[in-house]
XYZ file of C-alpha atoms in Angstrom:
674
model
C 255.578 -4.634 30.629
C 252.420 -6.680 30.345
C 250.905 -7.438 33.736
C 250.901 -11.200 34.195
C 247.920 -12.813 32.492
C 249.186 -16.292 31.765
C 252.515 -16.131 30.038
C 255.315 -18.629 30.795
C 258.275 -18.912 33.086
C 261.954 -19.323 32.439
C 261.962 -22.784 33.959
C 260.431 -24.193 30.769
C 263.827 -23.796 29.175
C 265.131 -26.546 31.454
C 263.511 -28.915 29.030
C 265.918 -27.947 26.227
C 269.509 -26.837 25.809
C 268.552 -23.225 25.487
C 271.769 -21.767 26.739
C 273.890 -23.372 24.078
C 272.087 -23.439 20.783
C 268.828 -22.932 18.956
C 266.485 -25.374 20.721
C 262.895 -26.237 20.086
C 260.397 -26.433 22.884
C 259.616 -29.918 24.190
C 256.055 -30.955 25.014
C 256.179 -32.949 28.268
C 252.418 -33.640 28.075
C 251.835 -32.634 31.677
C 253.952 -35.493 33.079
C 255.481 -34.787 36.470
C 259.286 -34.790 36.218
C 259.388 -36.308 39.747
C 258.835 -39.990 40.429
C 257.583 -40.336 43.978
C 256.270 -43.850 43.554
C 259.620 -45.608 43.855
C 261.870 -46.015 46.892
C 263.911 -43.975 47.022
C 261.997 -41.528 44.832
C 263.558 -39.906 41.773
C 263.853 -36.193 42.253
C 265.683 -33.458 40.341
C 268.706 -32.107 42.151
C 266.942 -28.744 42.398
C 264.300 -29.875 44.902
C 264.229 -28.590 48.492
C 263.832 -31.045 51.378
C 260.829 -29.812 53.382
C 260.335 -32.750 55.770
C 261.571 -30.955 58.895
C 259.812 -27.693 58.234
C 256.523 -29.413 57.489
C 256.716 -31.427 60.692
C 257.336 -28.254 62.657
C 254.400 -26.502 60.966
C 252.075 -29.435 61.766
C 253.121 -29.149 65.431
C 251.969 -25.520 65.369
C 248.742 -26.600 63.662
C 248.108 -29.128 66.442
C 248.584 -26.398 69.055
C 245.923 -24.340 67.284
C 243.688 -27.396 66.738
C 243.734 -26.957 62.991
C 242.963 -29.529 60.333
C 244.484 -27.444 57.531
C 246.467 -24.272 57.061
C 246.417 -21.988 53.996
C 249.680 -20.303 52.882
C 249.173 -17.686 50.118
C 251.906 -16.021 48.063
C 250.980 -12.470 49.171
C 251.990 -9.979 51.838
C 249.922 -7.813 54.157
C 249.574 -5.077 51.515
C 248.671 -7.116 48.424
C 251.937 -6.024 46.746
C 252.709 -7.291 43.248
C 256.305 -7.879 44.395
C 257.011 -9.088 47.907
C 260.135 -9.005 50.016
C 262.094 -12.135 50.958
C 260.714 -11.775 54.459
C 257.237 -12.362 53.132
C 258.060 -15.315 50.865
C 256.456 -17.774 53.213
C 254.975 -20.088 50.607
C 258.341 -20.272 48.822
C 260.174 -21.057 52.075
C 257.777 -23.841 53.235
C 257.423 -25.505 49.786
C 260.751 -24.850 48.056
C 258.803 -23.570 45.040
C 259.852 -19.993 44.299
C 257.431 -19.065 41.468
C 255.633 -15.747 42.013
C 252.095 -17.244 41.902
C 250.666 -20.142 43.861
C 248.910 -21.142 47.057
C 249.951 -23.883 49.452
C 247.732 -25.822 51.848
C 248.943 -28.201 54.549
C 246.845 -30.769 56.365
C 248.019 -33.172 59.031
C 248.726 -35.814 56.399
C 249.124 -34.033 53.059
C 250.556 -30.850 51.550
C 249.661 -29.373 48.180
C 250.352 -26.378 45.932
C 248.051 -24.861 43.349
C 249.560 -22.789 40.539
C 249.068 -21.914 36.893
C 250.704 -23.214 33.764
C 253.595 -20.726 33.873
C 255.016 -22.528 36.879
C 254.191 -26.228 36.578
C 257.651 -27.337 35.490
C 259.346 -25.050 37.981
C 257.218 -26.403 40.856
C 258.010 -30.015 39.924
C 261.717 -29.279 39.848
C 261.725 -27.515 43.229
C 259.250 -29.423 45.381
C 260.007 -32.757 47.077
C 257.583 -35.646 47.358
C 255.970 -34.151 50.477
C 254.005 -31.937 48.090
C 251.282 -32.558 45.581
C 251.131 -30.245 42.549
C 247.624 -29.192 41.423
C 247.548 -27.572 38.026
C 244.646 -25.287 38.778
C 244.096 -21.832 40.311
C 241.416 -20.172 42.375
C 239.725 -20.979 45.661
C 237.184 -23.466 44.265
C 239.663 -26.318 43.539
C 241.380 -25.738 46.893
C 238.096 -25.970 48.773
C 237.060 -29.070 46.807
C 240.360 -30.709 47.846
C 239.938 -29.602 51.499
C 236.434 -31.135 51.654
C 237.920 -34.515 50.719
C 240.995 -34.270 52.988
C 239.719 -32.912 56.308
C 236.889 -34.332 58.429
C 233.606 -32.677 59.249
C 234.118 -30.175 62.002
C 237.595 -29.413 60.696
C 239.171 -26.064 61.228
C 240.999 -24.324 58.331
C 243.480 -21.771 59.623
C 244.834 -18.743 57.768
C 246.705 -15.532 58.418
C 244.058 -12.784 57.944
C 246.693 -10.283 56.828
C 247.457 -12.503 53.788
C 243.957 -12.761 52.382
C 242.211 -9.969 50.545
C 238.639 -9.339 51.492
C 237.455 -10.922 48.218
C 239.627 -14.009 48.677
C 238.384 -14.509 52.221
C 234.787 -14.164 51.096
C 235.336 -16.774 48.370
C 236.732 -19.307 50.881
C 234.003 -18.499 53.371
C 231.222 -18.870 50.876
C 232.607 -22.147 49.449
C 232.904 -23.698 52.942
C 229.422 -22.638 54.112
C 227.219 -25.609 54.977
C 230.156 -28.023 54.864
C 230.752 -28.145 58.646
C 234.294 -26.992 58.039
C 235.277 -23.616 59.432
C 237.692 -20.835 58.543
C 239.802 -19.706 61.516
C 241.613 -16.417 61.540
C 244.990 -16.682 63.331
C 246.918 -13.391 63.426
C 250.208 -15.069 64.443
C 251.554 -16.583 61.226
C 252.415 -20.214 61.811
C 255.055 -20.350 59.064
C 256.822 -17.410 60.727
C 256.950 -19.378 63.971
C 258.630 -22.296 62.175
C 260.901 -20.066 60.097
C 262.184 -18.496 63.242
C 265.582 -16.799 63.220
C 266.247 -17.907 59.624
C 263.524 -15.530 58.421
C 265.006 -12.387 56.806
C 264.963 -9.418 59.201
C 262.623 -6.459 59.131
C 263.942 -3.816 56.725
C 265.781 -1.001 58.496
C 266.905 1.283 55.650
C 265.990 4.933 56.144
C 262.547 6.171 55.154
C 263.204 9.458 53.382
C 261.218 12.399 51.993
C 261.368 13.120 48.285
C 262.718 16.549 47.448
C 259.977 19.033 46.534
C 261.362 19.192 43.002
C 260.185 15.631 42.437
C 256.699 15.855 43.869
C 253.560 17.247 42.261
C 252.096 18.572 45.531
C 253.164 18.808 49.164
C 251.872 16.133 51.510
C 249.799 18.769 53.274
C 248.034 19.644 50.008
C 247.401 15.951 49.355
C 245.953 15.432 52.824
C 243.706 18.437 52.422
C 242.468 17.050 49.120
C 241.566 13.705 50.637
C 239.804 15.405 53.535
C 237.810 17.466 51.052
C 236.628 14.216 49.420
C 235.628 12.869 52.839
C 233.491 15.941 53.498
C 231.764 15.694 50.138
C 231.110 11.928 50.382
C 227.400 11.119 50.771
C 228.108 8.602 53.524
C 230.131 11.097 55.521
C 233.180 8.938 56.471
C 235.077 10.125 59.506
C 238.351 8.494 58.447
C 240.197 7.029 55.460
C 242.264 3.920 56.081
C 245.177 3.344 53.640
C 246.662 -0.196 53.357
C 248.475 -0.171 50.028
C 252.119 0.830 50.421
C 251.975 2.993 47.325
C 249.173 5.016 48.991
C 251.218 6.029 52.004
C 254.322 6.583 49.864
C 252.368 8.916 47.537
C 250.364 10.703 50.237
C 253.373 11.674 52.368
C 255.935 11.965 49.515
C 258.046 9.372 51.402
C 260.083 6.502 49.857
C 262.251 3.566 50.974
C 263.342 0.182 49.628
C 261.430 -2.493 51.494
C 259.880 -4.049 48.375
C 261.833 -5.254 45.284
C 261.511 -2.785 42.369
C 259.091 -0.604 44.360
C 260.323 2.333 46.515
C 257.950 1.612 49.403
C 258.060 1.063 53.170
C 255.852 -1.095 55.386
C 253.092 1.198 56.586
C 249.424 1.969 57.051
C 247.764 5.360 57.505
C 244.553 6.484 59.167
C 243.455 9.975 58.185
C 240.632 11.817 59.944
C 239.526 15.474 59.895
C 241.573 16.187 62.989
C 244.449 13.706 62.968
C 246.966 11.901 60.769
C 248.314 8.584 62.021
C 251.085 6.833 60.131
C 251.829 3.258 61.261
C 255.484 2.529 60.550
C 258.830 1.880 62.233
C 259.659 5.239 63.798
C 263.369 4.361 64.235
C 263.772 4.461 60.461
C 262.875 8.191 60.242
C 265.690 10.662 60.496
C 265.275 13.757 62.603
C 264.963 15.777 59.415
C 262.168 13.524 58.134
C 260.350 13.698 61.451
C 260.542 17.492 61.281
C 259.278 17.304 57.676
C 256.222 15.421 59.005
C 255.686 17.805 61.944
C 255.598 14.715 64.078
C 256.257 16.579 67.351
C 253.003 18.546 67.275
C 249.382 17.546 67.793
C 247.383 19.647 65.328
C 245.336 18.355 62.401
C 248.257 18.796 59.990
C 250.775 16.889 62.115
C 251.703 13.252 61.380
C 251.686 11.069 64.479
C 253.857 8.007 63.884
C 252.621 4.853 65.626
C 254.126 1.381 65.659
C 253.409 -0.646 62.518
C 252.479 -3.779 64.504
C 249.735 -1.915 66.395
C 247.583 -1.015 63.390
C 245.000 -3.745 63.962
C 244.500 -2.890 67.650
C 244.433 0.873 66.883
C 241.811 0.477 64.137
C 239.712 -1.767 66.378
C 239.875 0.854 69.195
C 239.002 3.698 66.789
C 236.029 1.664 65.472
C 234.455 1.625 68.959
C 233.448 5.268 68.512
C 230.790 6.896 66.404
C 232.831 6.612 63.264
C 232.655 5.486 59.613
C 235.898 4.199 58.098
C 236.419 4.555 54.306
C 238.478 1.731 52.774
C 239.484 0.552 49.306
C 238.611 -3.138 49.306
C 241.188 -4.100 46.611
C 244.136 -3.502 48.939
C 242.653 -3.936 52.421
C 243.245 -7.396 53.943
C 240.823 -9.356 56.048
C 243.140 -8.765 59.017
C 241.952 -5.167 59.137
C 238.491 -5.723 57.732
C 237.436 -8.213 60.380
C 237.892 -5.776 63.305
C 235.690 -3.031 61.816
C 231.949 -3.485 62.388
C 230.263 -3.665 58.979
C 227.859 -0.853 59.789
C 230.898 1.391 60.336
C 232.495 0.658 56.970
C 232.377 2.815 53.844
C 233.695 0.737 50.961
C 234.815 1.408 47.425
C 236.906 -0.778 45.159
C 239.721 1.784 45.357
C 240.476 4.327 48.054
C 240.299 8.060 47.361
C 244.113 8.157 47.392
C 244.337 5.451 44.741
C 241.848 7.290 42.603
C 243.508 10.696 43.015
C 246.983 9.337 42.378
C 245.790 7.887 39.053
C 245.421 11.380 37.591
C 248.714 13.268 37.411
C 248.777 17.046 37.727
C 250.749 19.205 35.325
C 253.984 19.027 37.387
C 253.755 15.272 37.735
C 253.199 14.952 34.012
C 256.274 17.030 33.266
C 258.374 14.970 35.715
C 257.280 11.700 34.235
C 257.951 12.893 30.694
C 261.454 13.982 31.691
C 262.255 10.568 33.147
C 261.258 8.936 29.853
C 263.654 11.138 27.895
C 266.605 10.013 30.053
C 265.309 6.407 29.943
C 265.353 6.552 26.148
C 268.997 7.536 26.293
C 269.782 4.405 28.250
C 267.830 2.132 25.937
C 269.371 3.679 22.788
C 272.847 3.231 24.246
C 272.030 -0.400 24.809
C 270.635 -0.958 21.271
C 273.664 0.664 19.740
C 275.953 -1.493 21.850
C 274.028 -4.650 20.894
C 274.453 -3.918 17.166
C 278.205 -3.798 17.604
C 278.518 -6.808 19.917
C 275.833 -9.353 19.068
C 277.555 -10.340 15.747
C 280.634 -11.253 17.814
C 278.619 -13.972 19.637
C 279.597 -12.598 23.053
C 276.218 -11.403 24.323
C 273.665 -13.546 26.141
C 270.232 -12.649 27.518
C 271.460 -12.276 31.080
C 274.506 -10.204 30.383
C 272.354 -8.014 28.123
C 269.817 -7.512 30.909
C 272.624 -6.545 33.324
C 273.972 -4.039 30.856
C 270.727 -2.237 30.157
C 270.209 -1.993 33.942
C 273.729 -0.590 34.237
C 273.048 2.052 31.544
C 269.891 3.099 33.401
C 271.791 3.266 36.619
C 274.079 5.857 35.068
C 271.182 8.178 34.332
C 270.446 11.151 36.547
C 268.012 10.469 39.428
C 268.166 6.718 38.855
C 266.948 4.424 41.654
C 267.257 0.979 40.068
C 265.075 -1.079 37.685
C 261.266 -0.996 37.958
C 260.931 -4.738 37.417
C 263.045 -7.704 36.460
C 264.244 -7.115 32.911
C 262.680 -9.367 30.245
C 265.596 -10.039 27.856
C 264.502 -12.802 25.492
C 266.120 -14.183 22.328
C 264.480 -16.422 19.711
C 262.028 -18.923 21.164
C 262.325 -17.513 24.667
C 260.710 -14.308 23.394
C 257.574 -16.416 22.749
C 257.237 -16.645 26.558
C 255.739 -13.220 27.376
C 257.057 -13.022 30.953
C 260.375 -14.804 30.561
C 263.423 -13.438 32.340
C 266.872 -15.009 32.078
C 269.071 -16.031 34.974
C 272.802 -16.327 35.283
C 272.445 -20.099 34.962
C 269.758 -20.249 32.296
C 269.965 -18.009 29.245
C 270.554 -18.033 25.511
C 273.067 -16.280 23.325
C 271.736 -13.369 21.279
C 272.077 -14.015 17.585
C 271.845 -11.778 14.478
C 269.567 -14.477 12.976
C 266.834 -14.282 15.624
C 264.350 -11.878 17.144
C 265.283 -10.216 20.412
C 262.648 -8.813 22.771
C 263.639 -6.312 25.506
C 261.010 -5.282 28.045
C 262.608 -3.153 30.747
C 262.105 -0.120 32.906
C 263.638 2.120 35.492
C 262.820 3.860 38.709
C 263.840 7.531 38.839
C 263.075 10.139 41.493
C 260.799 11.887 38.952
C 259.110 8.895 37.345
C 258.801 5.200 36.615
C 259.409 3.842 33.085
C 258.540 0.762 31.136
C 259.284 0.215 27.450
C 259.463 -2.787 25.116
C 261.272 -2.986 21.802
C 261.709 -6.035 19.543
C 264.586 -6.113 17.074
C 266.143 -8.344 14.409
C 269.683 -7.679 13.181
C 269.633 -10.096 10.265
C 267.072 -11.059 7.629
C 263.662 -11.620 9.203
C 261.140 -13.859 7.476
C 258.188 -12.395 5.646
C 255.881 -13.709 8.401
C 258.019 -12.124 11.142
C 257.841 -8.801 9.372
C 254.110 -9.049 8.835
C 253.518 -9.980 12.487
C 255.786 -7.160 13.701
C 254.107 -4.639 11.472
C 250.647 -5.671 12.550
C 251.659 -5.349 16.214
C 253.017 -1.900 15.325
C 249.814 -0.976 13.565
C 247.888 -2.030 16.710
C 250.091 0.178 18.844
C 249.550 3.120 16.464
C 245.786 2.538 16.139
C 245.248 2.692 19.873
C 247.775 5.523 20.395
C 246.089 7.816 17.836
C 242.536 6.886 18.794
C 240.129 9.703 19.675
C 237.386 8.609 22.084
C 234.797 10.229 24.386
C 235.884 11.318 27.845
C 235.173 8.805 30.656
C 235.400 5.877 28.275
C 236.589 2.631 29.822
C 239.904 1.320 28.564
C 238.195 -2.022 28.023
C 235.940 -0.388 25.433
C 238.844 0.699 23.190
C 241.322 -2.128 23.830
C 240.280 -4.012 20.680
C 241.881 -1.296 18.515
C 245.265 -2.665 19.532
C 244.277 -6.109 18.333
C 242.349 -5.343 15.159
C 245.259 -5.574 12.708
C 246.209 -8.927 14.198
C 242.621 -10.209 14.279
C 242.293 -9.321 10.600
C 244.604 -12.221 9.719
C 243.793 -14.583 12.593
C 246.529 -13.603 15.078
C 246.214 -12.454 18.681
C 248.031 -12.231 22.027
C 247.108 -13.544 25.428
C 248.106 -10.760 27.849
C 246.671 -7.370 28.771
C 247.139 -4.372 26.509
C 248.314 -1.891 29.141
C 248.546 -0.696 32.709
C 248.946 2.524 34.600
C 252.376 3.747 35.671
C 253.487 6.008 38.510
C 255.767 8.807 39.482
C 258.582 6.902 41.229
C 255.931 4.397 42.399
C 254.545 1.221 40.806
C 255.421 0.181 37.278
C 251.979 -1.458 37.247
C 249.873 1.276 38.812
C 246.222 0.406 39.267
C 243.429 1.225 38.628
C 244.412 2.593 35.148
C 244.481 0.263 32.128
C 242.455 -1.560 29.565
C 240.999 -4.417 31.593
C 237.396 -4.834 32.762
C 238.303 -3.914 36.390
C 240.093 -0.691 35.395
C 238.485 2.726 35.843
C 237.447 5.025 32.969
C 240.143 6.963 31.169
C 240.610 10.605 32.247
C 242.873 13.442 31.248
C 246.181 13.227 33.138
C 246.400 9.446 33.405
C 249.411 7.530 32.121
C 249.069 4.039 30.697
C 251.192 1.624 28.756
C 250.044 0.504 25.282
C 251.629 -2.860 24.503
C 250.193 -5.245 21.864
C 252.213 -8.288 20.980
C 252.356 -11.575 19.099
C 253.983 -14.841 20.154
C 254.806 -17.818 17.949
C 255.313 -20.769 20.301
C 258.817 -22.204 20.062
C 260.002 -19.618 17.558
C 259.809 -15.905 18.414
C 257.842 -13.201 20.208
C 257.050 -9.584 19.492
C 255.894 -6.804 21.832
C 255.931 -3.057 21.276
C 255.233 -1.099 24.414
C 255.023 2.628 24.928
C 253.808 4.697 27.842
C 251.252 7.345 26.888
C 249.557 10.292 28.618
C 245.809 10.717 28.286
C 245.221 14.228 26.850
C 242.341 16.242 25.416
C 241.761 15.633 21.756
C 241.225 18.394 19.210
C 238.113 17.578 17.189
C 236.377 19.352 14.385
C 233.193 19.799 16.373
C 232.884 20.781 20.046
C 232.844 17.961 22.565
C 234.761 16.273 25.356
C 237.102 13.823 23.727
C 240.425 12.282 24.687
C 243.456 10.736 22.969
C 246.970 9.619 23.850
C 250.320 11.374 23.780
C 253.188 8.844 23.676
C 256.038 9.704 26.031
C 258.367 6.754 25.214
C 261.078 7.937 22.812
C 262.859 4.988 21.239
C 262.319 4.273 17.491
C 260.966 0.988 16.263
C 263.091 -1.442 14.219
C 262.917 -0.377 10.586
C 264.314 -3.808 9.592
C 261.002 -5.396 10.764
C 258.553 -2.922 9.309
C 256.740 -3.933 6.147
C 255.870 -0.415 4.915
C 253.473 -1.816 2.306
C 251.087 -2.769 5.164
C 250.951 0.761 6.526
C 248.288 3.227 5.544
C 249.138 6.860 4.784
C 247.759 7.721 8.236
C 250.073 5.193 9.900
C 253.069 6.612 8.046
C 252.111 10.135 8.927
C 251.809 9.186 12.591
C 255.124 7.341 12.612
C 256.969 10.243 10.971
C 255.540 12.728 13.418
C 256.518 10.424 16.262
C 260.069 10.107 14.896
C 260.348 13.872 14.624
C 259.306 14.143 18.253
C 261.977 11.600 19.249
C 264.577 13.700 17.422
C 263.437 16.830 19.181
C 263.282 15.243 22.663
C 266.226 12.842 22.742
C 268.617 14.255 20.136
C 269.688 17.295 22.184
C 270.227 15.077 25.232
C 272.544 12.787 23.271
C 274.429 15.759 21.860
C 274.740 17.441 25.252
C 276.375 14.315 26.658
C 278.655 13.847 23.619
C 277.075 10.501 22.755
C 277.853 11.024 19.096
C 277.477 7.450 17.841
C 274.108 7.213 19.568
C 273.050 10.565 18.086
C 273.953 9.393 14.578
C 272.071 6.106 15.172
C 269.046 8.118 16.299
C 269.163 10.264 13.175
C 269.366 7.225 10.914
C 266.540 5.383 12.669
C 264.191 8.335 12.680
C 264.510 9.127 8.987
C 260.998 9.595 7.530
C 259.436 6.389 6.274
C 258.176 6.293 2.715
C 255.265 4.358 1.222
C 257.264 3.601 -1.921
C 258.651 0.280 -0.658
C 259.594 -1.457 2.540
C 262.800 -0.183 4.062
C 265.154 -3.158 3.784
C 268.167 -1.502 5.398
C 269.130 -3.523 8.438
C 270.105 -1.890 11.705
C 273.534 -3.531 11.474
C 274.228 -1.998 7.995
C 273.140 1.400 9.215
C 275.578 1.038 12.072
C 278.399 0.378 9.605
C 277.627 3.648 7.902
C 277.619 5.380 11.247
C 280.980 3.972 12.272
C 282.490 5.029 8.985
C 281.243 8.575 9.549
C 282.063 8.874 13.224
C 285.331 7.511 14.645
C 285.914 6.427 18.214
C 283.297 3.939 19.370
C 282.569 4.042 23.055
C 280.242 1.943 25.222
């Protein structure tokens, strides 16, 4: 799944009858669908009335003597996904898109968001809100300077701003006689009151040892070793990202959608381990697992989550140096630590260590991808049987693939909202259907499925694009060039410690050759029952260098606006490369095991090396997934796999459609089952 870098949102389809036919996208030319200049104003029925909540918020602002209040779309841990409890910007504005910042003054209220969400925002926000079609702190500060008087105070919750974001606001306001004011009690929470979703109370549990690469004691010892070797001699490591505490202690929960995390911080010193969380959520067995009743250096002392700021501030009074990763530490923690007592890196030692999987973690993650392939293959086989009937839509398809994954061993739900996109909707890279808004799947159109699962042993993410009918020559060429980009990067041999950004162009070269491209990232790290987008691994400029043991997705694509979209995504392990001459070189080992659509491959565009790679890959799929299908008596799926992993030949393009292959399969094997 491509990490969001633009893309589009499903609300664009409100501009056309996408659920009932084969629509074309409509260009609205940036015109606001609201009309707030008439009395009464014209508003879509989907807007939320925010008059009362805004008045209540402004009362709280008056109490704090604020001229403006900033409401970001984040939580206290900079999570990619946030819980309903943290959806403050959505609650106060009515706009539920995943990206955007709101600012309220005593007279005005405004939201800044990117092009993915413009239409959605217009259809959800009432006339109390201005929509600004820009992103970043600069346009927000420019607006503030015109809307609030000199001497004005701009309030914000310090736990909702990253260090970098706070610095950008602070720098932009310097010399303006307007001042940033940190207020640790969130004003939206005060207004939200009892309607705010409650604090999660599901149990925090320990992963079984079979699903962990190391014990938590071994991980703690490893981090302490890094502290001792650090040239600045930090006395403590502060962990703010939820994935850090989950990984370090081998603990999981369900506080965050799609991510098995729990609200927490940790402070690790040479002599103590302090975990800030809700102690009532730990069973007696889990407390025993953490040795929480003792006081030695390998005992975890659980302290109240809400006390983390005060505890860090008290610790910082001593002769200490606190090591933090600035990417996931909020200003709410940062501002109480004297700067001379900070040791900063972009990523904490836990984030860096977690990025490289040991041999056991590698085996676990590979095993999860084999079972995941079974679920995806079951779904593709089912689609071939049912799409021609006209009974499948994008949403019901997404539900079914999630259901198939849920039937796999060790399943713990999807790893993100499934992208199930037919025809022109597939041209929106981050589109996801809803029950109300979706299209029927058709044998005459492309279908893009980007989906993944959470399993106790690993997190998965895979994208396949298929066409059950007769694709156009351009569709086949575009698909094949995306496939070539996937292969070219997957088989690349490169020097150890090379940045992913340095090799990313190999995934685009076949598209660039003919003037095509795509607008999202080429890949991201992935975790062991953790984040589906696990930083800092990937191919962007702010990712770290590639190293043996890292997992990354490889996912080139192509999107024809208003017509179709293609993405082919695999997860790959970074491994040592065998080279003719001695040296330290790396390459990728693909661990996603679902064949590509033969109906869309123009074999004439493939080189002998591409064909050789594909046929080796198909043989690997047979060896890894075939026995699993046979063991579970999934005979139709096994026959489908055999057909779709037949060696490709350079003689001519394979024109056999997936649907016709399925007919052969059903003739050979009676008794279809879903």
